mmCIF file of C-alpha atoms in Angstrom:
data_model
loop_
_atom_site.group_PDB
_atom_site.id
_atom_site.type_symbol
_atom_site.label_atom_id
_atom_site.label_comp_id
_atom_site.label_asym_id
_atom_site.label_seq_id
_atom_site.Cartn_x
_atom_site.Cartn_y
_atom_site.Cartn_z
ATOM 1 C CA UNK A 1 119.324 50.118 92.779
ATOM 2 C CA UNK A 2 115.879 48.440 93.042
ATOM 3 C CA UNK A 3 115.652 46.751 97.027
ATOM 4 C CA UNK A 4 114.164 43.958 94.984
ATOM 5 C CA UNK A 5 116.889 43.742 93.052
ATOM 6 C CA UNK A 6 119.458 43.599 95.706
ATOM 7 C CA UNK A 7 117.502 40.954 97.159
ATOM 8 C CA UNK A 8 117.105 38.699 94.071
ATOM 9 C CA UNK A 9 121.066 39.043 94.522
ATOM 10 C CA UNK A 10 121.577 38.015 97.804
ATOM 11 C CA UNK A 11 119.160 35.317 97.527
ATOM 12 C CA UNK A 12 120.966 33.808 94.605
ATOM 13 C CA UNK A 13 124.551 34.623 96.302
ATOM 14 C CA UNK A 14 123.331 32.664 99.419
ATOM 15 C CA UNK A 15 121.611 29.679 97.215
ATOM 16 C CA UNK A 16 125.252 29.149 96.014
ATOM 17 C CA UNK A 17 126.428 29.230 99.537
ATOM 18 C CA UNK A 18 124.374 26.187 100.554
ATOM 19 C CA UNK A 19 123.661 24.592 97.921
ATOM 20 C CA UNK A 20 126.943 22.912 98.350
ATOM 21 C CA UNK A 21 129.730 23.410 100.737
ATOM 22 C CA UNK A 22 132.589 23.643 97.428
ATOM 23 C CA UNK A 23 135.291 26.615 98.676
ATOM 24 C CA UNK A 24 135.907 27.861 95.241
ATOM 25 C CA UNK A 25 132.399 28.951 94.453
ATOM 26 C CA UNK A 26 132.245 30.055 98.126
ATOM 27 C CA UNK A 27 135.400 31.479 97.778
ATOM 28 C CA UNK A 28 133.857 33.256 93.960
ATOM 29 C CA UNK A 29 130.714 34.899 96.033
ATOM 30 C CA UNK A 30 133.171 36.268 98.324
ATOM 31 C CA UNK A 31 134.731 38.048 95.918
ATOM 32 C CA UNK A 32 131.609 38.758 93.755
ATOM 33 C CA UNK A 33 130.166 40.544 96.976
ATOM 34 C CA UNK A 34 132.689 41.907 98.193
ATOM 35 C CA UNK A 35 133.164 44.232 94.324
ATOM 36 C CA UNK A 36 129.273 44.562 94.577
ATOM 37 C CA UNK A 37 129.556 46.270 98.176
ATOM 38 C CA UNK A 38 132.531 48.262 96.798
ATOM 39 C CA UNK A 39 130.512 49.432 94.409
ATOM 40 C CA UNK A 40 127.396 50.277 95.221
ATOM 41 C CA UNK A 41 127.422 50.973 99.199
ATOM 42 C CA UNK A 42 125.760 53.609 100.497
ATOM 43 C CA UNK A 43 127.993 57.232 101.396
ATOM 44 C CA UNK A 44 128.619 56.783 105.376
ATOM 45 C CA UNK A 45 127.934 52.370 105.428
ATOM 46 C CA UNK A 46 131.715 51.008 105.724
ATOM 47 C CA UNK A 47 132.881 47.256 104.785
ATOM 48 C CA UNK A 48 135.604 47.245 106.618
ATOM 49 C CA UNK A 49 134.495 46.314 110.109
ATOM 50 C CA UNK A 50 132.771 43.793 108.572
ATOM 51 C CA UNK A 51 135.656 42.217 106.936
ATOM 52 C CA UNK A 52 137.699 42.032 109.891
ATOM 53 C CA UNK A 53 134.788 40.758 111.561
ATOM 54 C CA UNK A 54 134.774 37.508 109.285
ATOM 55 C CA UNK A 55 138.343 37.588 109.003
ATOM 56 C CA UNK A 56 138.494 37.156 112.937
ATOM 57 C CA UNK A 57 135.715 34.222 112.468
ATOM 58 C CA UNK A 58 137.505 32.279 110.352
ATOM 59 C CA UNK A 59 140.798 32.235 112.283
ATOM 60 C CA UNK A 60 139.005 31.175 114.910
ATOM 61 C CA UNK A 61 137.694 28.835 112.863
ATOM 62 C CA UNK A 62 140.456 27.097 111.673
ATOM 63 C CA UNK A 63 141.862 26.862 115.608
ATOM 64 C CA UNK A 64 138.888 24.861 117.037
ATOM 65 C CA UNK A 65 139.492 23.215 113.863
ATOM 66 C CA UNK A 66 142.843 21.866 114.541
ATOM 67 C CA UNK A 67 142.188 21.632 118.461
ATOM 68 C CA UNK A 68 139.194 19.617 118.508
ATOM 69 C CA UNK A 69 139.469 17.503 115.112
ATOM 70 C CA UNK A 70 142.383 15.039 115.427
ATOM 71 C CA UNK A 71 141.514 13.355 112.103
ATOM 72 C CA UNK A 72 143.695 13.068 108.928
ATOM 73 C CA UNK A 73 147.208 11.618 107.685
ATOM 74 C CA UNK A 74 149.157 14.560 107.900
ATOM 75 C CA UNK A 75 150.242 15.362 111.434
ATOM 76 C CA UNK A 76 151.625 19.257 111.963
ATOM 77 C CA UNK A 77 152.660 18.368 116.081
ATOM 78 C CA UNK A 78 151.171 16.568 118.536
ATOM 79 C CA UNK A 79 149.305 17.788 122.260
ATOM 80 C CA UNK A 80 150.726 16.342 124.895
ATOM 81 C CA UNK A 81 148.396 13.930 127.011
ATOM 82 C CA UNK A 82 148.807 16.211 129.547
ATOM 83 C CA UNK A 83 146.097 18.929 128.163
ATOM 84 C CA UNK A 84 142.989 17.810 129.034
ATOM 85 C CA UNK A 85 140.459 17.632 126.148
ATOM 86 C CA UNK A 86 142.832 18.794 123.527
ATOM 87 C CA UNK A 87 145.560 15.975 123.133
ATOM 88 C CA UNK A 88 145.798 14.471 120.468
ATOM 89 C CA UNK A 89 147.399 14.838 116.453
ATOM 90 C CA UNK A 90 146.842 18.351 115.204
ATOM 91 C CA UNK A 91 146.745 17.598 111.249
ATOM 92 C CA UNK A 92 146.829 19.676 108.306
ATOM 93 C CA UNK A 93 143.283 18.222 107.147
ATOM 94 C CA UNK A 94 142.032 19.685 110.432
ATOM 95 C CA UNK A 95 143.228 23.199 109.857
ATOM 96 C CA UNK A 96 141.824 22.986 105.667
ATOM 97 C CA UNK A 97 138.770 21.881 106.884
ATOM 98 C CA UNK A 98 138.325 24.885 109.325
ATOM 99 C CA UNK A 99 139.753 27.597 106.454
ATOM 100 C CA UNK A 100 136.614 25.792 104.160
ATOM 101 C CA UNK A 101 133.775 26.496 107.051
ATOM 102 C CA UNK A 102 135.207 29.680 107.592
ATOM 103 C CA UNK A 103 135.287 30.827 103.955
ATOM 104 C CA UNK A 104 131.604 29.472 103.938
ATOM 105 C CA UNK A 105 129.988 31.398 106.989
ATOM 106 C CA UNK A 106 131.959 34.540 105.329
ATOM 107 C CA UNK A 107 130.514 33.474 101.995
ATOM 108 C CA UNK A 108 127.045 33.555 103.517
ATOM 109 C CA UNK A 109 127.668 36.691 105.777
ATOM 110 C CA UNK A 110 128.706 38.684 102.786
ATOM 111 C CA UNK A 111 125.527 37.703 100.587
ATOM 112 C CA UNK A 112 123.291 38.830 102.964
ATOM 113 C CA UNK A 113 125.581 42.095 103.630
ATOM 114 C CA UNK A 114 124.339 44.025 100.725
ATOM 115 C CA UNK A 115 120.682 44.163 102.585
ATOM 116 C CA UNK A 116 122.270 46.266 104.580
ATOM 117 C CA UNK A 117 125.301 47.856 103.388
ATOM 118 C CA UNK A 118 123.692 49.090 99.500
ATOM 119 C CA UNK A 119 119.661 49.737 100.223
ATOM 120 C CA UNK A 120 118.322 51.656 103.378
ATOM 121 C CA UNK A 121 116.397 49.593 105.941
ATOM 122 C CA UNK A 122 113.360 51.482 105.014
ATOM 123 C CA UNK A 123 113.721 50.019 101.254
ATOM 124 C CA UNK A 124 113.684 46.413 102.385
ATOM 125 C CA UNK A 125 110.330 47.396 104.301
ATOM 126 C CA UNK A 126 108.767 49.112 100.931
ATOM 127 C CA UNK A 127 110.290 46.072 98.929
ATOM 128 C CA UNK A 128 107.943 43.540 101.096
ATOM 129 C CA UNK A 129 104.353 42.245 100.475
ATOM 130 C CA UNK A 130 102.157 44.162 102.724
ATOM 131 C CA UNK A 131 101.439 40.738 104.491
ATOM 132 C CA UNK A 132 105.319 40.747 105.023
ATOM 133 C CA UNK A 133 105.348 44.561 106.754
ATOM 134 C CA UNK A 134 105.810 43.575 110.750
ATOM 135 C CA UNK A 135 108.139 40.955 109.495
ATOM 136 C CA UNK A 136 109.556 43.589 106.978
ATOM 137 C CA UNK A 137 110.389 46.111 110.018
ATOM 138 C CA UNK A 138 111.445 44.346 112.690
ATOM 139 C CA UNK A 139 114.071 42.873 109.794
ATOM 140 C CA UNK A 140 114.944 46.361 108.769
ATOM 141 C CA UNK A 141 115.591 46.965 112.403
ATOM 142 C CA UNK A 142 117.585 43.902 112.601
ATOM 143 C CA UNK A 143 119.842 45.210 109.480
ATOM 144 C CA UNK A 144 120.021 48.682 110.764
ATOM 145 C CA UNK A 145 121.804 47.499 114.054
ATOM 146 C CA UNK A 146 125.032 46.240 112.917
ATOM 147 C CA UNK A 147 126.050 49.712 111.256
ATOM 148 C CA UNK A 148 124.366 52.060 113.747
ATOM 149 C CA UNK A 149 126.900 49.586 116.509
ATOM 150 C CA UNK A 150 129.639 50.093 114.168
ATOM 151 C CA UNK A 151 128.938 53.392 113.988
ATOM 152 C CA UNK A 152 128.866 53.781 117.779
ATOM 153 C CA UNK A 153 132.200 51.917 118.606
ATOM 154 C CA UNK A 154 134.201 54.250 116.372
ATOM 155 C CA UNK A 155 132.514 57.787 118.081
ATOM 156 C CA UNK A 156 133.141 56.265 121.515
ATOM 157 C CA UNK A 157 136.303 54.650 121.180
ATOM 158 C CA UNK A 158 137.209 57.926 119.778
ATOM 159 C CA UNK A 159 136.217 59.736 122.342
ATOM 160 C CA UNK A 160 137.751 57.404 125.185
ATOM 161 C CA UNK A 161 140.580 58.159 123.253
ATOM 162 C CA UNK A 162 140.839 61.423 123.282
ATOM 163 C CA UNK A 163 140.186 60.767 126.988
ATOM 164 C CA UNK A 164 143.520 59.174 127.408
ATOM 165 C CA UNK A 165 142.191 55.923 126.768
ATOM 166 C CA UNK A 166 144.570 53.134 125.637
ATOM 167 C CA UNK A 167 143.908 49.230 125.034
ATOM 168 C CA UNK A 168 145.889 47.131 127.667
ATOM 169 C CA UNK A 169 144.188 44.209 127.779
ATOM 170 C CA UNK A 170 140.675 42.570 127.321
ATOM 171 C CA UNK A 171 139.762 44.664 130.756
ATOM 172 C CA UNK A 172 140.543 47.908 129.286
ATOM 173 C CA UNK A 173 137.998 47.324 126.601
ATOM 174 C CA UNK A 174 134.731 47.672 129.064
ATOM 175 C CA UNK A 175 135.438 51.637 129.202
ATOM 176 C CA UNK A 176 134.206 51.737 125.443
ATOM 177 C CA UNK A 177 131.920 48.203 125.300
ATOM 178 C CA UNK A 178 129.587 49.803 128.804
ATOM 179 C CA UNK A 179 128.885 53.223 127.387
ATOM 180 C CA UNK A 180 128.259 50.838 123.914
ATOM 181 C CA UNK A 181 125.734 48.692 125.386
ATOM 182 C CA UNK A 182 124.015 52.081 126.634
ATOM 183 C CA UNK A 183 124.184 53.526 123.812
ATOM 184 C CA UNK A 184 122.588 50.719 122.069
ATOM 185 C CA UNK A 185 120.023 50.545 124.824
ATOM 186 C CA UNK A 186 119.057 54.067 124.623
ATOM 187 C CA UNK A 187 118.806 54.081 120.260
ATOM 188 C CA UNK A 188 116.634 50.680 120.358
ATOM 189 C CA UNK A 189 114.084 52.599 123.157
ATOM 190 C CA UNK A 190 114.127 56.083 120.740
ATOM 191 C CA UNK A 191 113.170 53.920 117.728
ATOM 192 C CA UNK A 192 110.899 52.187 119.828
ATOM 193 C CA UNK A 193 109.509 55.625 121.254
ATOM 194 C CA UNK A 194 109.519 57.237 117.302
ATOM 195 C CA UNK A 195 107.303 53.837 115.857
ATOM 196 C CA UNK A 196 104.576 54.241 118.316
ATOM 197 C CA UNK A 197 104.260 57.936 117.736
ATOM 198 C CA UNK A 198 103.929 57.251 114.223
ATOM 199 C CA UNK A 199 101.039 55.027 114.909
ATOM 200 C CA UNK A 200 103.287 51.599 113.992
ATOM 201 C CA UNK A 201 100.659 48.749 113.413
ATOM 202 C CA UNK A 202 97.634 50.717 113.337
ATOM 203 C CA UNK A 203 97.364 49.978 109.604
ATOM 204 C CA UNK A 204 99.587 49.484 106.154
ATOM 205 C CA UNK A 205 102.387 51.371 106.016
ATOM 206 C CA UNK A 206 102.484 54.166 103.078
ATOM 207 C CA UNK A 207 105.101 54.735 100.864
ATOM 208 C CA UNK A 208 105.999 58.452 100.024
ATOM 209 C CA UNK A 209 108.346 57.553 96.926
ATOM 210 C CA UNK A 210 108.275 54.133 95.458
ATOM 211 C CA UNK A 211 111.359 52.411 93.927
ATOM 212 C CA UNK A 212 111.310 52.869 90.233
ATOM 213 C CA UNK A 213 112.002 49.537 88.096
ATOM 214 C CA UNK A 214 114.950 50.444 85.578
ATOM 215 C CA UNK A 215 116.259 47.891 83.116
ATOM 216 C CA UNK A 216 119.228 47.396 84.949
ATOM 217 C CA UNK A 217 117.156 45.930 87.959
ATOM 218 C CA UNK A 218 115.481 43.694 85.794
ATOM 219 C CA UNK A 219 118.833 42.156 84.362
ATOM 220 C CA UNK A 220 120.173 41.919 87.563
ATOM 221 C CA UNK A 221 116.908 39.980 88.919
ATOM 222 C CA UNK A 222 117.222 37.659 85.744
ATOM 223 C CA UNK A 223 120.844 37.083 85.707
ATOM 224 C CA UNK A 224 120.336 36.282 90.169
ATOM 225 C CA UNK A 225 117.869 33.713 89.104
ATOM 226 C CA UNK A 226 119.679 31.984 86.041
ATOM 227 C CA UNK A 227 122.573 31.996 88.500
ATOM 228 C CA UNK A 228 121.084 30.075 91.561
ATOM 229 C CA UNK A 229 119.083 27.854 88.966
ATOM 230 C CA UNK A 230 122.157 27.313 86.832
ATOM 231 C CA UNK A 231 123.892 26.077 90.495
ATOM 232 C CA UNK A 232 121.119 24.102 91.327
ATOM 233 C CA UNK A 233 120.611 22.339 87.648
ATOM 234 C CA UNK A 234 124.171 21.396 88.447
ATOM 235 C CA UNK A 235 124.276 20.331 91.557
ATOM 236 C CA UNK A 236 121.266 18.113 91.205
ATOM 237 C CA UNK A 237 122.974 16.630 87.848
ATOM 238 C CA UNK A 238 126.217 15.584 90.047
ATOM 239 C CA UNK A 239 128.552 17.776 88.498
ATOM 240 C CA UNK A 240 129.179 20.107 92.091
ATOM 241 C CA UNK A 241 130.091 17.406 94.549
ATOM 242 C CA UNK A 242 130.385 18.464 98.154
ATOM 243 C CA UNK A 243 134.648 18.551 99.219
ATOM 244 C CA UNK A 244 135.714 17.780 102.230
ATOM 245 C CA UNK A 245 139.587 17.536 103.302
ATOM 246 C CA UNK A 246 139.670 14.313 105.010
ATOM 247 C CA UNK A 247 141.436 11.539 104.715
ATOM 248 C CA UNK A 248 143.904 13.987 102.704
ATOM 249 C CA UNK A 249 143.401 17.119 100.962
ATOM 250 C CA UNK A 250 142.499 17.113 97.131
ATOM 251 C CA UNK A 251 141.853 20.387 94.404
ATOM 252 C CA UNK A 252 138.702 20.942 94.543
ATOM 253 C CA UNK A 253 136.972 20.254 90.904
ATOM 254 C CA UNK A 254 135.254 23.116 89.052
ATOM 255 C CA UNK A 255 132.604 22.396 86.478
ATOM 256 C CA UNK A 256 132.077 25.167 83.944
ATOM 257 C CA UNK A 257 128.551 25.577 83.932
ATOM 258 C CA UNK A 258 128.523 25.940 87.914
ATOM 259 C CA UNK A 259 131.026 28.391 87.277
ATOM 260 C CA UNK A 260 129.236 30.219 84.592
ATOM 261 C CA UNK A 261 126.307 30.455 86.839
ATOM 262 C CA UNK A 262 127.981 31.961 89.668
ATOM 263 C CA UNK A 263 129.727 34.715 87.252
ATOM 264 C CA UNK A 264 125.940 35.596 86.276
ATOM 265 C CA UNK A 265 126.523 37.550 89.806
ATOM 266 C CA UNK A 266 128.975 39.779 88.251
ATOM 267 C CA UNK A 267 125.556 41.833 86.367
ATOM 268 C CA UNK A 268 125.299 44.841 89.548
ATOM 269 C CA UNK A 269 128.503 45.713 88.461
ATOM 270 C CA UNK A 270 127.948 46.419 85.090
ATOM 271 C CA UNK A 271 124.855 48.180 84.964
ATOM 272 C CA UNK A 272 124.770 52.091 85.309
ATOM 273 C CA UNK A 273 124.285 53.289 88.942
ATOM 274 C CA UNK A 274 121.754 55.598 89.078
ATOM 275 C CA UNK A 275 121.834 56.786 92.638
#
């Protein structure tokens, strides 16, 4: 698929995000994403990491949450006066309204994945203006870290493993996070090494094989934009209201042409691959 295309997507995806802070079109991108990724990812990128990444994130999330908020009617148990900075009601708003920011930094984690996880870093440098192309690579390097770390932490917690290495604690961890933060070191001062050998800002970067513009990139560009201006039309016409939990928890409301513009994200998955 086109770069341009995939970023036309995530734009769109993360217009939706904060456009409004609503869970179930959150919640919709998500899931919209998450089948995109599925489908399309590069052989070798994995989503799972990821996943339990956010999924991590959001539990968190919803315990600062209920720790720190004491607002709302409906009181789970109370923290004793005797824990300093934490005493207080812990309410059921509290905990809904940390699951909501959680499924939105997920929501906007996930548009932004496919930058990453279904074009090389190299195509979101060709996709850029050449006024863009130091902007373009050190963004490309930026996407290119979190799977090359990924990538890392399995081969050496692998190989600690084979090692006899066990996790027994937090401690135990810093036999595979050291040799990680090497590692890291080390690739970041190749790539550094490899970019001035190939004469990196000494003028516009060439291209060797530009992306091709198929139909199904162009549908997928259109739908991303009918999508994020369908959202916004809405949005600005008061039918997608922010939500919040507090003073009680209500169903979010869902108005259909919000909704239709959010399923216009559904077009990656039914054009041909061609890749």
């Amino acid at each position: 698929m086109n770069p341009r295309a995939v970023t036309a997507w995530s734009a769109a995806a993360l217009t939706i995000v904060l456009v409004a802070n609503h869970p179930v079109y959150r919640a919709l991108v998500i899931l919209l994403a998450i089948n995109f990724m599925v489908a399309r990812k590069r052989p070798g990128r994995q989503l799972g990491g990821l996943l339990r990444i956010l999924l991590f994130a959001t539990v968190v999330a919803v315990g600062v949450s209920m720790l720190l908020s004491h607002a709302g009617a409906h009181v789970l148990f109370v923290i004793p006066r005797q824990v300093p900075g934490l005493a207080g009601p812990v309410t059921l708003e509290s905990a809904v309204f940390g699951l909501a920011s959680g499924i939105g930094l997920s929501a906007a984690a996930l548009a932004a994945a496919p930058l990453s996880l279904v074009v090389d870093p190299h195509q979101v440098v060709d996709a850029l203006p050449r006024s863009l192309e130091r902007a373009g690579a050190t963004i490309a390097a930026a996407l290119n870290m979190v799977p090359g770390i990924g990538r890392s932490y399995g081969a050496i917690r692998d190989a600690q493993s084979v090692r006899g290495w066990r996790p027994r604690g937090p401690r135990s961890y810093a036999e595979v996070l050291v040799p990680l933060v090497l590692t890291s070191m080390e690739s970041s001062i190749q790539l550094a090494e490899a970019m001035e050998a190939r004469a990196f800002g000494s003028g516009h970067r060439t291209r060797w094989m530009p992306e091709p513009w198929r139909t199904g990139d162009l549908m997928v560009v259109l739908t991303a934009a009918a999508a994020a201006l369908a959202f916004i039309a809405a949005r600005a016409a008061g039918l997608v209201a922010d939500w919040y939990p507090y003073p009680v928890p209500t169903v979010p409301l869902v108005n259909p042409l919000a909704l239709a513009g959010v399923l216009l994200l559904l077009t990656p998955l039914l054009v041909p691959r061609y890749d």
